[in-house]
Amino acid sequence: MLRYTGRRLLEAVPLLLGIVTLTFLLLHLAPGDPTTAYFNPNIPPDVIEQMRRNLGLDRPLPIQYVDWLRSSFTGHFGYSFSQHRPVAAVIGDALPNTLLMSGISLVLIFVLGCAVGVVQAVRQYSPLDQALTVGALTLYSVPGFWLGLMLILLVSTPAVSSWLHLPISGMTSIDYEFLGTWGKILDRARHLVLPVIALGLASAAGVARYTRGAMLEVIRQDYIRTARAKGLSERQVILRHALRNALLPVVSLLGLYLPLLFGGTVVIEVVFSWPGMGRLLYDSILARDYPVVMAATFLFGALVVAGNLVSDLLYAVVDPRVRYGEGR
Amino acid sequence: MRLGSVSAMDLRATGFRAAALLAAALLAAACGGGERGSAGASGAAVPDSARRGGTVVVGGQAEMPGVDPLAPPPDYMAAQVERYVLFMPLVQLGPDMGFRPWLARSWDVSPDSTEVVFHLRDDVTWSDGEPVTARDVAYTYRKATDPDIAFPNRAYFDRWDSVRVVDPHTVRFRIRPYSQFLFGWTQVPVLPAHVLEDVPDSALATHPFGTSAPVGDGPFRFVRHDQGDRWVFEANPDFPAELGGRPYVDRLVYRVIPDEATALAELARGDVDLLLDLPPQDVERVRSESATRLLTFPASTYAFVAWNTRRPLFSDVRVRRALTMAIDRRAMLEAVRHGLGSVATGPLGPWHWAYDSAWRPIPFDPDSAEALLAASGWRDTDGDGVRDRDGRPFRFTLLLPDVQVRQDMGVMMQADLKKVGVDLRPATRDFATLAGAIQDASRPYDAFLLSWSEDLVIDDRDYWACDRKDGPLQFSGWCDPTLDAVMDSIPAALDRAVKRRLLRTYARTVERAQPYTFLFNEDRAVGVRTGLEGVEMDVRGELRTARSWWLRPGAR
């Protein structure tokens, strides 16, 4: 297992290098550079030239590339062109916000998704199953940003806001600094409700469909009949014997959903004014803020690679038959 | 001196964070309703003491890149925060774009106009307690003009040659005479030398001063900045009483809300008190809701089509006039801006003090347009629906930025011109390519459509003067020596009435020649929550009066 993990980590190195190299090339091939952002005839050409020099953009591309690699190895990543701060600080501000939102969404996706899927499988063809199927398919086909906007409108209508006063944007209230510790935690939690729902619900619906299918397959197996014949309660049969086996394919979904989740944050963060990585990446691409874009792509890449690895390792944990790295 | 800049709308859609001087093309309403300029209403009866308190939340679309006045990129919102919230410029612009004392109590100009002496206020302190002195002014000037710093608007000080600190509150400059010499000092606030002078040039742009630890002397002080989320400022209790004293509100917060629908919902809920840059399609909603009111004011931005008069197709003034008459500009303004603006009457818009409200736009009159085209030799001789002359059809390419609104405008023009037998082919270009093409010395275009923001002090010689025909901004290639004389005398004119006459002559001359078809002037719109009073806005900026905004007790 350790050897396998090591090998996978080594494989990630050329992959990540490829990602950043491609990003670097695409960024520099795209028309414009950070100084094009100010097409303002008030700015004389020599000032533009000096800006380019100050940003180090006058050097040959290969040198800029090697320089970037060198600075990223030291974990510094250079300075943001558009925010005048070290890239590490810029990302350090945004990354935790995104991890918080997507982490909680991930929990929602799998807990809610699995629970609904199991209930549906157990009550197959019941009105409840059919209602949940319709609901899940509907949610699955709804784009996250649209769901987000609908939630905002819903929560803002007087009829709803009179009993459910949820914040619709940002991470904290304006008076956040003046709240007590519990007040702060509650305030943050309230701000998380809508974005997490908008980000996670569609994926949760997908997981529910998947779990339902996997459960149905497992429930028909002989060992389930055996378990029932042993006189185990239905609860034990489902939760202990069926669920664990049904979860195998679902766990591998984790690796698939991670990139989807990070992609989703870009849109959801814009809709809910969430100061996270998705928006940072988007804004930085528009501003041609090369150092931030490079570092953010690198990070997203690394997170996805790590997520895939974790899901493969989890696979071994839940399925005793899977043993990595042995006998090779 | 250069003037104007492409409107941010054209930039934004290509993906560039707003840049330009005065930009962001969105809004406002000749279409009725909507308060023009001020939203203070019944405030006069409320005593000062009852206006104190509360937090005003201002919502805007984009994060500010920082509040260091010298660091690029130039940003519309950040410039306002620097000028009106955190720092103090030496001089302020009055409603007539004249110069008013601010940090400088007064100034003397030597009889030959080569020396300026500023007398600074002695009651202003930085937020760390240090006094604001002449040394700060000298430092600001040196850094703004230092080639290594690459201050984007260095041209403000092109005619300023040297500085000398006379005493702590007196500073003397040597300049080359120019009537608008003070303009730069209205735009660039004075910086705290004691904080920055030991910082090496190369480290200035990334110094925490611009992002996390600004030291200011303006009506508000910096409290905190949460990246991508908000900037928090608090009232400066030491702001000089003579200049209005401590602001009424306790706190001013700038919140970044990138999504327009979310921002509108926040305004309606009262979690945002003032929403900047309303998109035209939302104006009606803000006007009609009881919890909000609409504020509109003319911006110095206009949309136009530049005709390349170097090409035979557009060299005849009758043809250019005919094209303008054939375009239904009123319908275009309604369609793309919901009427937020006014049909243009030339280069000078209603935002400017010299604008004459009696000016009428060239009428929409396809019949006269056809007559003019026929008179200049363009007739449809082969019956294909397109006019021709000497065997050449009247067919041209219109370059457009890749912004939906501009493309819509291109399509409307195409339809209008088709009716008079002119074949327009719209061609979309990404912004970087378009910007390159229109400034290229070979002038590789027939015509292009863009919106443009004028500097608050008009000097348009770069666009029209004969001796700048090869300059990057002489887009149309049209010029007129008699106009040159008029434009040359505008900057030097000191008398208000003379200046007004010259500016009007200039505007009328350009309008007659139609080197551009000036499409429409844009208004900007702002949503204000009921209960926020004292808000006044004009072309000088949305935050100009922030220090006298106040909240009714129920709205705090």
PDB file of N, CA, C and O in Angstrom, chain B residues 38-90:
ATOM      1  N   SER B  38     -28.970  64.214  -7.195  1.00  0.00           N
ATOM      2  CA  SER B  38     -28.965  64.168  -5.749  1.00  0.00           C
ATOM      3  C   SER B  38     -30.128  63.375  -5.200  1.00  0.00           C
ATOM      4  O   SER B  38     -31.176  63.267  -5.811  1.00  0.00           O
ATOM      5  N   ALA B  39     -29.933  62.809  -4.051  1.00  0.00           N
ATOM      6  CA  ALA B  39     -30.987  62.048  -3.402  1.00  0.00           C
ATOM      7  C   ALA B  39     -31.003  62.420  -1.949  1.00  0.00           C
ATOM      8  O   ALA B  39     -30.913  61.595  -1.064  1.00  0.00           O
ATOM      9  N   GLY B  40     -31.038  63.654  -1.653  1.00  0.00           N
ATOM     10  CA  GLY B  40     -30.944  64.076  -0.265  1.00  0.00           C
ATOM     11  C   GLY B  40     -32.286  64.475   0.291  1.00  0.00           C
ATOM     12  O   GLY B  40     -32.552  64.363   1.462  1.00  0.00           O
ATOM     13  N   ALA B  41     -33.156  64.900  -0.541  1.00  0.00           N
ATOM     14  CA  ALA B  41     -34.506  65.281  -0.225  1.00  0.00           C
ATOM     15  C   ALA B  41     -34.605  66.098   1.040  1.00  0.00           C
ATOM     16  O   ALA B  41     -34.060  67.178   1.140  1.00  0.00           O
ATOM     17  N   SER B  42     -35.256  65.541   2.055  1.00  0.00           N
ATOM     18  CA  SER B  42     -35.707  66.345   3.171  1.00  0.00           C
ATOM     19  C   SER B  42     -34.699  66.438   4.302  1.00  0.00           C
ATOM     20  O   SER B  42     -35.077  66.598   5.445  1.00  0.00           O
ATOM     21  N   GLY B  43     -33.422  66.310   4.005  1.00  0.00           N
ATOM     22  CA  GLY B  43     -32.437  66.236   5.073  1.00  0.00           C
ATOM     23  C   GLY B  43     -32.198  67.516   5.840  1.00  0.00           C
ATOM     24  O   GLY B  43     -31.697  67.480   6.955  1.00  0.00           O
ATOM     25  N   ALA B  44     -32.579  68.637   5.277  1.00  0.00           N
ATOM     26  CA  ALA B  44     -32.150  69.904   5.840  1.00  0.00           C
ATOM     27  C   ALA B  44     -32.598  70.120   7.282  1.00  0.00           C
ATOM     28  O   ALA B  44     -31.897  70.740   8.063  1.00  0.00           O
ATOM     29  N   ALA B  45     -33.773  69.578   7.625  1.00  0.00           N
ATOM     30  CA  ALA B  45     -34.320  69.856   8.944  1.00  0.00           C
ATOM     31  C   ALA B  45     -33.675  69.026  10.058  1.00  0.00           C
ATOM     32  O   ALA B  45     -33.871  69.305  11.226  1.00  0.00           O
ATOM     33  N   VAL B  46     -32.917  68.012   9.695  1.00  0.00           N
ATOM     34  CA  VAL B  46     -32.360  67.119  10.710  1.00  0.00           C
ATOM     35  C   VAL B  46     -31.028  67.668  11.218  1.00  0.00           C
ATOM     36  O   VAL B  46     -30.130  67.928  10.444  1.00  0.00           O
ATOM     37  N   PRO B  47     -30.916  67.878  12.546  1.00  0.00           N
ATOM     38  CA  PRO B  47     -29.667  68.430  13.080  1.00  0.00           C
ATOM     39  C   PRO B  47     -28.512  67.441  12.922  1.00  0.00           C
ATOM     40  O   PRO B  47     -28.711  66.235  12.864  1.00  0.00           O
ATOM     41  N   ASP B  48     -27.307  68.012  12.859  1.00  0.00           N
ATOM     42  CA  ASP B  48     -26.099  67.209  12.676  1.00  0.00           C
ATOM     43  C   ASP B  48     -26.028  66.025  13.631  1.00  0.00           C
ATOM     44  O   ASP B  48     -25.719  64.911  13.237  1.00  0.00           O
ATOM     45  N   SER B  49     -26.314  66.299  14.909  1.00  0.00           N
ATOM     46  CA  SER B  49     -26.124  65.261  15.914  1.00  0.00           C
ATOM     47  C   SER B  49     -27.017  64.047  15.649  1.00  0.00           C
ATOM     48  O   SER B  49     -26.648  62.920  15.943  1.00  0.00           O
ATOM     49  N   ALA B  50     -28.186  64.285  15.031  1.00  0.00           N
ATOM     50  CA  ALA B  50     -29.113  63.186  14.778  1.00  0.00           C
ATOM     51  C   ALA B  50     -28.750  62.395  13.538  1.00  0.00           C
ATOM     52  O   ALA B  50     -29.377  61.413  13.208  1.00  0.00           O
ATOM     53  N   ARG B  51     -27.728  62.870  12.811  1.00  0.00           N
ATOM     54  CA  ARG B  51     -27.341  62.179  11.582  1.00  0.00           C
ATOM     55  C   ARG B  51     -26.216  61.178  11.828  1.00  0.00           C
ATOM     56  O   ARG B  51     -25.848  60.423  10.949  1.00  0.00           O
ATOM     57  N   ARG B  52     -25.651  61.225  13.020  1.00  0.00           N
ATOM     58  CA  ARG B  52     -24.493  60.387  13.315  1.00  0.00           C
ATOM     59  C   ARG B  52     -24.853  58.924  13.465  1.00  0.00           C
ATOM     60  O   ARG B  52     -25.889  58.578  13.999  1.00  0.00           O
ATOM     61  N   GLY B  53     -23.954  58.066  13.012  1.00  0.00           N
ATOM     62  CA  GLY B  53     -24.069  56.654  13.343  1.00  0.00           C
ATOM     63  C   GLY B  53     -24.421  55.762  12.173  1.00  0.00           C
ATOM     64  O   GLY B  53     -24.871  56.218  11.126  1.00  0.00           O
ATOM     65  N   GLY B  54     -24.188  54.488  12.379  1.00  0.00           N
ATOM     66  CA  GLY B  54     -24.565  53.491  11.385  1.00  0.00           C
ATOM     67  C   GLY B  54     -23.447  53.121  10.422  1.00  0.00           C
ATOM     68  O   GLY B  54     -22.396  53.752  10.390  1.00  0.00           O
ATOM     69  N   THR B  55     -23.712  52.073   9.674  1.00  0.00           N
ATOM     70  CA  THR B  55     -22.752  51.575   8.686  1.00  0.00           C
ATOM     71  C   THR B  55     -23.396  51.627   7.314  1.00  0.00           C
ATOM     72  O   THR B  55     -24.522  51.173   7.145  1.00  0.00           O
ATOM     73  N   VAL B  56     -22.694  52.220   6.358  1.00  0.00           N
ATOM     74  CA  VAL B  56     -23.189  52.225   4.987  1.00  0.00           C
ATOM     75  C   VAL B  56     -22.428  51.175   4.190  1.00  0.00           C
ATOM     76  O   VAL B  56     -21.199  51.167   4.194  1.00  0.00           O
ATOM     77  N   VAL B  57     -23.175  50.277   3.556  1.00  0.00           N
ATOM     78  CA  VAL B  57     -22.558  49.240   2.743  1.00  0.00           C
ATOM     79  C   VAL B  57     -22.738  49.592   1.268  1.00  0.00           C
ATOM     80  O   VAL B  57     -23.854  49.746   0.793  1.00  0.00           O
ATOM     81  N   VAL B  58     -21.621  49.748   0.581  1.00  0.00           N
ATOM     82  CA  VAL B  58     -21.640  50.048  -0.840  1.00  0.00           C
ATOM     83  C   VAL B  58     -21.324  48.766  -1.597  1.00  0.00           C
ATOM     84  O   VAL B  58     -20.321  48.115  -1.312  1.00  0.00           O
ATOM     85  N   GLY B  59     -22.183  48.389  -2.523  1.00  0.00           N
ATOM     86  CA  GLY B  59     -21.945  47.169  -3.295  1.00  0.00           C
ATOM     87  C   GLY B  59     -21.387  47.492  -4.661  1.00  0.00           C
ATOM     88  O   GLY B  59     -21.870  48.393  -5.337  1.00  0.00           O
ATOM     89  N   GLY B  60     -20.353  46.781  -5.061  1.00  0.00           N
ATOM     90  CA  GLY B  60     -19.765  46.968  -6.386  1.00  0.00           C
ATOM     91  C   GLY B  60     -19.397  45.628  -6.989  1.00  0.00           C
ATOM     92  O   GLY B  60     -19.321  44.630  -6.270  1.00  0.00           O
ATOM     93  N   GLN B  61     -19.172  45.612  -8.309  1.00  0.00           N
ATOM     94  CA  GLN B  61     -18.961  44.335  -8.986  1.00  0.00           C
ATOM     95  C   GLN B  61     -17.582  43.728  -8.790  1.00  0.00           C
ATOM     96  O   GLN B  61     -17.438  42.518  -8.756  1.00  0.00           O
ATOM     97  N   ALA B  62     -16.570  44.583  -8.712  1.00  0.00           N
ATOM     98  CA  ALA B  62     -15.213  44.036  -8.787  1.00  0.00           C
ATOM     99  C   ALA B  62     -14.387  44.380  -7.563  1.00  0.00           C
ATOM    100  O   ALA B  62     -14.590  45.417  -6.932  1.00  0.00           O
ATOM    101  N   GLU B  63     -13.485  43.500  -7.226  1.00  0.00           N
ATOM    102  CA  GLU B  63     -12.528  43.765  -6.169  1.00  0.00           C
ATOM    103  C   GLU B  63     -11.613  44.909  -6.615  1.00  0.00           C
ATOM    104  O   GLU B  63     -11.324  45.068  -7.797  1.00  0.00           O
ATOM    105  N   MET B  64     -11.172  45.714  -5.659  1.00  0.00           N
ATOM    106  CA  MET B  64     -10.220  46.764  -5.994  1.00  0.00           C
ATOM    107  C   MET B  64      -8.817  46.174  -5.948  1.00  0.00           C
ATOM    108  O   MET B  64      -8.512  45.375  -5.066  1.00  0.00           O
ATOM    109  N   PRO B  65      -7.958  46.554  -6.878  1.00  0.00           N
ATOM    110  CA  PRO B  65      -6.613  45.979  -6.883  1.00  0.00           C
ATOM    111  C   PRO B  65      -5.757  46.490  -5.733  1.00  0.00           C
ATOM    112  O   PRO B  65      -4.648  46.003  -5.535  1.00  0.00           O
ATOM    113  N   GLY B  66      -6.225  47.455  -4.988  1.00  0.00           N
ATOM    114  CA  GLY B  66      -5.426  48.037  -3.915  1.00  0.00           C
ATOM    115  C   GLY B  66      -5.663  49.532  -3.896  1.00  0.00           C
ATOM    116  O   GLY B  66      -6.270  50.071  -4.809  1.00  0.00           O
ATOM    117  N   VAL B  67      -5.209  50.200  -2.843  1.00  0.00           N
ATOM    118  CA  VAL B  67      -5.499  51.625  -2.717  1.00  0.00           C
ATOM    119  C   VAL B  67      -4.235  52.478  -2.714  1.00  0.00           C
ATOM    120  O   VAL B  67      -4.242  53.586  -2.221  1.00  0.00           O
ATOM    121  N   ASP B  68      -3.161  51.937  -3.273  1.00  0.00           N
ATOM    122  CA  ASP B  68      -1.972  52.759  -3.461  1.00  0.00           C
ATOM    123  C   ASP B  68      -2.187  53.580  -4.729  1.00  0.00           C
ATOM    124  O   ASP B  68      -2.291  53.030  -5.819  1.00  0.00           O
ATOM    125  N   PRO B  69      -2.287  54.926  -4.578  1.00  0.00           N
ATOM    126  CA  PRO B  69      -2.676  55.746  -5.732  1.00  0.00           C
ATOM    127  C   PRO B  69      -1.705  55.653  -6.911  1.00  0.00           C
ATOM    128  O   PRO B  69      -2.087  55.953  -8.038  1.00  0.00           O
ATOM    129  N   LEU B  70      -0.473  55.249  -6.669  1.00  0.00           N
ATOM    130  CA  LEU B  70       0.490  55.233  -7.769  1.00  0.00           C
ATOM    131  C   LEU B  70       0.619  53.873  -8.433  1.00  0.00           C
ATOM    132  O   LEU B  70       1.204  53.754  -9.500  1.00  0.00           O
ATOM    133  N   ALA B  71       0.113  52.818  -7.807  1.00  0.00           N
ATOM    134  CA  ALA B  71       0.344  51.471  -8.324  1.00  0.00           C
ATOM    135  C   ALA B  71      -0.672  51.108  -9.399  1.00  0.00           C
ATOM    136  O   ALA B  71      -1.859  51.341  -9.234  1.00  0.00           O
ATOM    137  N   PRO B  72      -0.210  50.529 -10.512  1.00  0.00           N
ATOM    138  CA  PRO B  72      -1.152  50.032 -11.496  1.00  0.00           C
ATOM    139  C   PRO B  72      -1.801  48.754 -10.995  1.00  0.00           C
ATOM    140  O   PRO B  72      -1.289  48.155 -10.057  1.00  0.00           O
ATOM    141  N   PRO B  73      -2.896  48.260 -11.601  1.00  0.00           N
ATOM    142  CA  PRO B  73      -3.568  48.918 -12.719  1.00  0.00           C
ATOM    143  C   PRO B  73      -4.492  50.033 -12.244  1.00  0.00           C
ATOM    144  O   PRO B  73      -4.969  49.978 -11.119  1.00  0.00           O
ATOM    145  N   PRO B  74      -4.745  51.025 -13.118  1.00  0.00           N
ATOM    146  CA  PRO B  74      -5.699  52.064 -12.763  1.00  0.00           C
ATOM    147  C   PRO B  74      -7.068  51.408 -12.594  1.00  0.00           C
ATOM    148  O   PRO B  74      -7.428  50.548 -13.369  1.00  0.00           O
ATOM    149  N   ASP B  75      -7.783  51.803 -11.578  1.00  0.00           N
ATOM    150  CA  ASP B  75      -9.083  51.180 -11.314  1.00  0.00           C
ATOM    151  C   ASP B  75     -10.064  52.265 -10.903  1.00  0.00           C
ATOM    152  O   ASP B  75      -9.769  53.083 -10.039  1.00  0.00           O
ATOM    153  N   TYR B  76     -11.232  52.277 -11.535  1.00  0.00           N
ATOM    154  CA  TYR B  76     -12.209  53.341 -11.323  1.00  0.00           C
ATOM    155  C   TYR B  76     -12.612  53.463  -9.857  1.00  0.00           C
ATOM    156  O   TYR B  76     -12.612  54.536  -9.273  1.00  0.00           O
ATOM    157  N   MET B  77     -12.938  52.330  -9.260  1.00  0.00           N
ATOM    158  CA  MET B  77     -13.418  52.345  -7.883  1.00  0.00           C
ATOM    159  C   MET B  77     -12.300  52.712  -6.916  1.00  0.00           C
ATOM    160  O   MET B  77     -12.478  53.529  -6.007  1.00  0.00           O
ATOM    161  N   ALA B  78     -11.127  52.098  -7.113  1.00  0.00           N
ATOM    162  CA  ALA B  78     -10.011  52.373  -6.216  1.00  0.00           C
ATOM    163  C   ALA B  78      -9.638  53.850  -6.262  1.00  0.00           C
ATOM    164  O   ALA B  78      -9.351  54.463  -5.235  1.00  0.00           O
ATOM    165  N   ALA B  79      -9.688  54.444  -7.449  1.00  0.00           N
ATOM    166  CA  ALA B  79      -9.337  55.856  -7.571  1.00  0.00           C
ATOM    167  C   ALA B  79     -10.279  56.711  -6.719  1.00  0.00           C
ATOM    168  O   ALA B  79      -9.868  57.683  -6.089  1.00  0.00           O
ATOM    169  N   GLN B  80     -11.556  56.344  -6.689  1.00  0.00           N
ATOM    170  CA  GLN B  80     -12.510  57.112  -5.893  1.00  0.00           C
ATOM    171  C   GLN B  80     -12.271  56.950  -4.404  1.00  0.00           C
ATOM    172  O   GLN B  80     -12.379  57.896  -3.637  1.00  0.00           O
ATOM    173  N   VAL B  81     -11.969  55.719  -4.000  1.00  0.00           N
ATOM    174  CA  VAL B  81     -11.675  55.488  -2.586  1.00  0.00           C
ATOM    175  C   VAL B  81     -10.450  56.303  -2.187  1.00  0.00           C
ATOM    176  O   VAL B  81     -10.416  56.935  -1.129  1.00  0.00           O
ATOM    177  N   GLU B  82      -9.451  56.307  -3.064  1.00  0.00           N
ATOM    178  CA  GLU B  82      -8.235  57.061  -2.752  1.00  0.00           C
ATOM    179  C   GLU B  82      -8.533  58.554  -2.652  1.00  0.00           C
ATOM    180  O   GLU B  82      -8.095  59.234  -1.739  1.00  0.00           O
ATOM    181  N   ARG B  83      -9.307  59.066  -3.596  1.00  0.00           N
ATOM    182  CA  ARG B  83      -9.528  60.505  -3.699  1.00  0.00           C
ATOM    183  C   ARG B  83     -10.488  61.029  -2.633  1.00  0.00           C
ATOM    184  O   ARG B  83     -10.301  62.106  -2.090  1.00  0.00           O
ATOM    185  N   TYR B  84     -11.541  60.273  -2.341  1.00  0.00           N
ATOM    186  CA  TYR B  84     -12.631  60.810  -1.509  1.00  0.00           C
ATOM    187  C   TYR B  84     -12.784  60.141  -0.146  1.00  0.00           C
ATOM    188  O   TYR B  84     -13.534  60.618   0.686  1.00  0.00           O
ATOM    189  N   VAL B  85     -12.122  59.004   0.059  1.00  0.00           N
ATOM    190  CA  VAL B  85     -12.345  58.267   1.301  1.00  0.00           C
ATOM    191  C   VAL B  85     -11.069  58.215   2.163  1.00  0.00           C
ATOM    192  O   VAL B  85     -11.057  58.669   3.297  1.00  0.00           O
ATOM    193  N   LEU B  86     -10.007  57.684   1.597  1.00  0.00           N
ATOM    194  CA  LEU B  86      -8.818  57.413   2.407  1.00  0.00           C
ATOM    195  C   LEU B  86      -7.806  58.551   2.455  1.00  0.00           C
ATOM    196  O   LEU B  86      -7.136  58.740   3.450  1.00  0.00           O
ATOM    197  N   PHE B  87      -7.674  59.266   1.334  1.00  0.00           N
ATOM    198  CA  PHE B  87      -6.620  60.283   1.260  1.00  0.00           C
ATOM    199  C   PHE B  87      -7.208  61.636   0.855  1.00  0.00           C
ATOM    200  O   PHE B  87      -8.396  61.744   0.571  1.00  0.00           O
ATOM    201  N   MET B  88      -6.349  62.632   0.799  1.00  0.00           N
ATOM    202  CA  MET B  88      -6.766  63.966   0.358  1.00  0.00           C
ATOM    203  C   MET B  88      -5.871  64.449  -0.774  1.00  0.00           C
ATOM    204  O   MET B  88      -4.662  64.527  -0.602  1.00  0.00           O
ATOM    205  N   PRO B  89      -6.456  64.816  -1.915  1.00  0.00           N
ATOM    206  CA  PRO B  89      -5.667  65.510  -2.934  1.00  0.00           C
ATOM    207  C   PRO B  89      -5.448  66.960  -2.494  1.00  0.00           C
ATOM    208  O   PRO B  89      -6.156  67.446  -1.613  1.00  0.00           O
ATOM    209  N   LEU B  90      -4.485  67.629  -3.098  1.00  0.00           N
ATOM    210  CA  LEU B  90      -4.247  69.030  -2.771  1.00  0.00           C
ATOM    211  C   LEU B  90      -5.448  69.891  -3.152  1.00  0.00           C
ATOM    212  O   LEU B  90      -5.814  70.827  -2.449  1.00  0.00           O
TER     213      LEU B  90
END
